[in-house]
Amino acid sequence: MKPGLATFLLVSLVLTSSFLHIAMAGSSFCDSKCGVRCSKAGLKDRCLKYCGICCEECKCVPSGTFGNKHECPCYRDKKNSKGKPKCP
């Protein structure tokens, strides 16, 4: 029984590290894209926060620092509770 448990733990460790690597790769993608998007924002912390949320959900960020939202319809169409655009 002990070799089976050791094998199970080893396989679990490998799978967990694979999923963690994938999650971290997505996060660095969003960090770099949102860094560019929010580089000229007046409230940079708020811009980075909401851009990061939108990027994680939509898997894309429009190019440039403003506009170009047609490049990412999901990002463009997200609204806050007041009906205004959620994503910077």
Short mmCIF file of C-alpha atoms in Angstrom, two decimals:
data_model
loop_
_atom_site.label_atom_id
_atom_site.label_comp_id
_atom_site.label_asym_id
_atom_site.label_seq_id
_atom_site.Cartn_x
_atom_site.Cartn_y
_atom_site.Cartn_z
CA MET A 1 0.00 0.00 0.00
CA LYS A 2 2.86 2.41 0.73
CA PRO A 3 4.24 2.41 -2.86
CA GLY A 4 0.75 3.24 -4.14
CA LEU A 5 0.42 6.15 -1.73
CA ALA A 6 3.86 7.46 -2.69
CA THR A 7 2.96 7.25 -6.40
CA PHE A 8 -0.33 9.05 -5.78
CA LEU A 9 1.41 11.85 -3.89
CA LEU A 10 4.06 12.24 -6.57
CA VAL A 11 1.46 12.43 -9.37
CA SER A 12 -0.57 14.94 -7.33
CA LEU A 13 2.49 17.12 -6.82
CA VAL A 14 3.33 17.13 -10.53
CA LEU A 15 -0.24 18.01 -11.54
CA THR A 16 -0.48 20.77 -8.94
CA SER A 17 2.76 22.37 -10.12
CA SER A 18 1.53 22.24 -13.74
CA PHE A 19 -1.70 24.04 -12.89
CA LEU A 20 0.16 26.60 -10.79
CA HIS A 21 2.53 27.34 -13.67
CA ILE A 22 -0.38 27.86 -16.07
CA ALA A 23 -2.14 30.21 -13.62
CA MET A 24 1.02 32.24 -13.07
CA ALA A 25 1.60 32.55 -16.81
CA GLY A 26 -1.87 34.02 -17.27
CA SER A 27 -1.27 36.46 -14.45
CA SER A 28 2.00 37.78 -15.92
CA PHE A 29 0.23 38.22 -19.28
CA CYS A 30 -2.40 40.41 -17.60
CA ASP A 31 0.17 42.29 -15.54
CA SER A 32 2.19 43.27 -18.60
CA LYS A 33 -0.83 44.15 -20.77
CA CYS A 34 -2.48 46.17 -17.99
CA GLY A 35 0.81 47.91 -17.22
CA VAL A 36 0.83 49.26 -20.76
CA ARG A 37 -2.92 50.01 -20.74
CA CYS A 38 -2.73 51.96 -17.46
CA SER A 39 0.65 53.64 -17.99
CA LYS A 40 -0.91 57.10 -18.50
CA ALA A 41 -3.89 56.73 -16.14
CA GLY A 42 -4.46 59.38 -13.48
CA LEU A 43 -5.56 56.77 -10.93
CA LYS A 44 -3.07 54.07 -11.85
CA ASP A 45 -3.82 51.71 -8.93
CA ARG A 46 -7.55 51.68 -9.72
CA CYS A 47 -6.86 51.24 -13.44
CA LEU A 48 -4.55 48.28 -12.79
CA LYS A 49 -7.08 46.67 -10.44
CA TYR A 50 -10.01 46.80 -12.85
CA CYS A 51 -7.91 46.04 -15.91
CA GLY A 52 -6.57 42.95 -14.13
CA ILE A 53 -10.08 41.77 -13.25
CA CYS A 54 -11.27 42.27 -16.82
CA CYS A 55 -8.17 40.63 -18.29
CA GLU A 56 -8.56 37.52 -16.15
CA GLU A 57 -12.21 37.16 -17.18
CA CYS A 58 -11.83 38.09 -20.87
CA LYS A 59 -8.31 36.78 -21.55
CA CYS A 60 -7.51 39.92 -23.53
CA VAL A 61 -6.72 43.63 -23.13
CA PRO A 62 -7.04 46.20 -25.94
CA SER A 63 -3.78 47.66 -27.23
CA GLY A 64 -2.66 51.15 -26.36
CA THR A 65 -3.47 53.35 -23.39
CA PHE A 66 -7.00 54.35 -24.44
CA GLY A 67 -9.68 53.22 -26.89
CA ASN A 68 -9.24 50.23 -29.22
CA LYS A 69 -11.89 48.33 -27.24
CA HIS A 70 -13.21 46.85 -30.48
CA GLU A 71 -10.20 44.49 -30.30
CA CYS A 72 -11.72 42.77 -27.25
CA PRO A 73 -15.55 42.72 -27.19
CA CYS A 74 -15.74 41.01 -23.77
CA TYR A 75 -13.55 43.75 -22.26
CA ARG A 76 -15.60 46.43 -24.04
CA ASP A 77 -19.00 45.09 -22.95
CA LYS A 78 -18.36 44.63 -19.20
CA LYS A 79 -20.42 47.12 -17.15
CA ASN A 80 -20.33 48.10 -13.49
CA SER A 81 -23.41 48.22 -11.26
CA LYS A 82 -24.21 51.73 -12.53
CA GLY A 83 -24.17 50.63 -16.17
CA LYS A 84 -20.89 52.36 -17.01
CA PRO A 85 -17.88 50.60 -18.55
CA LYS A 86 -16.08 48.50 -15.96
CA CYS A 87 -12.83 48.02 -17.84
CA PRO A 88 -10.43 50.94 -18.39
#
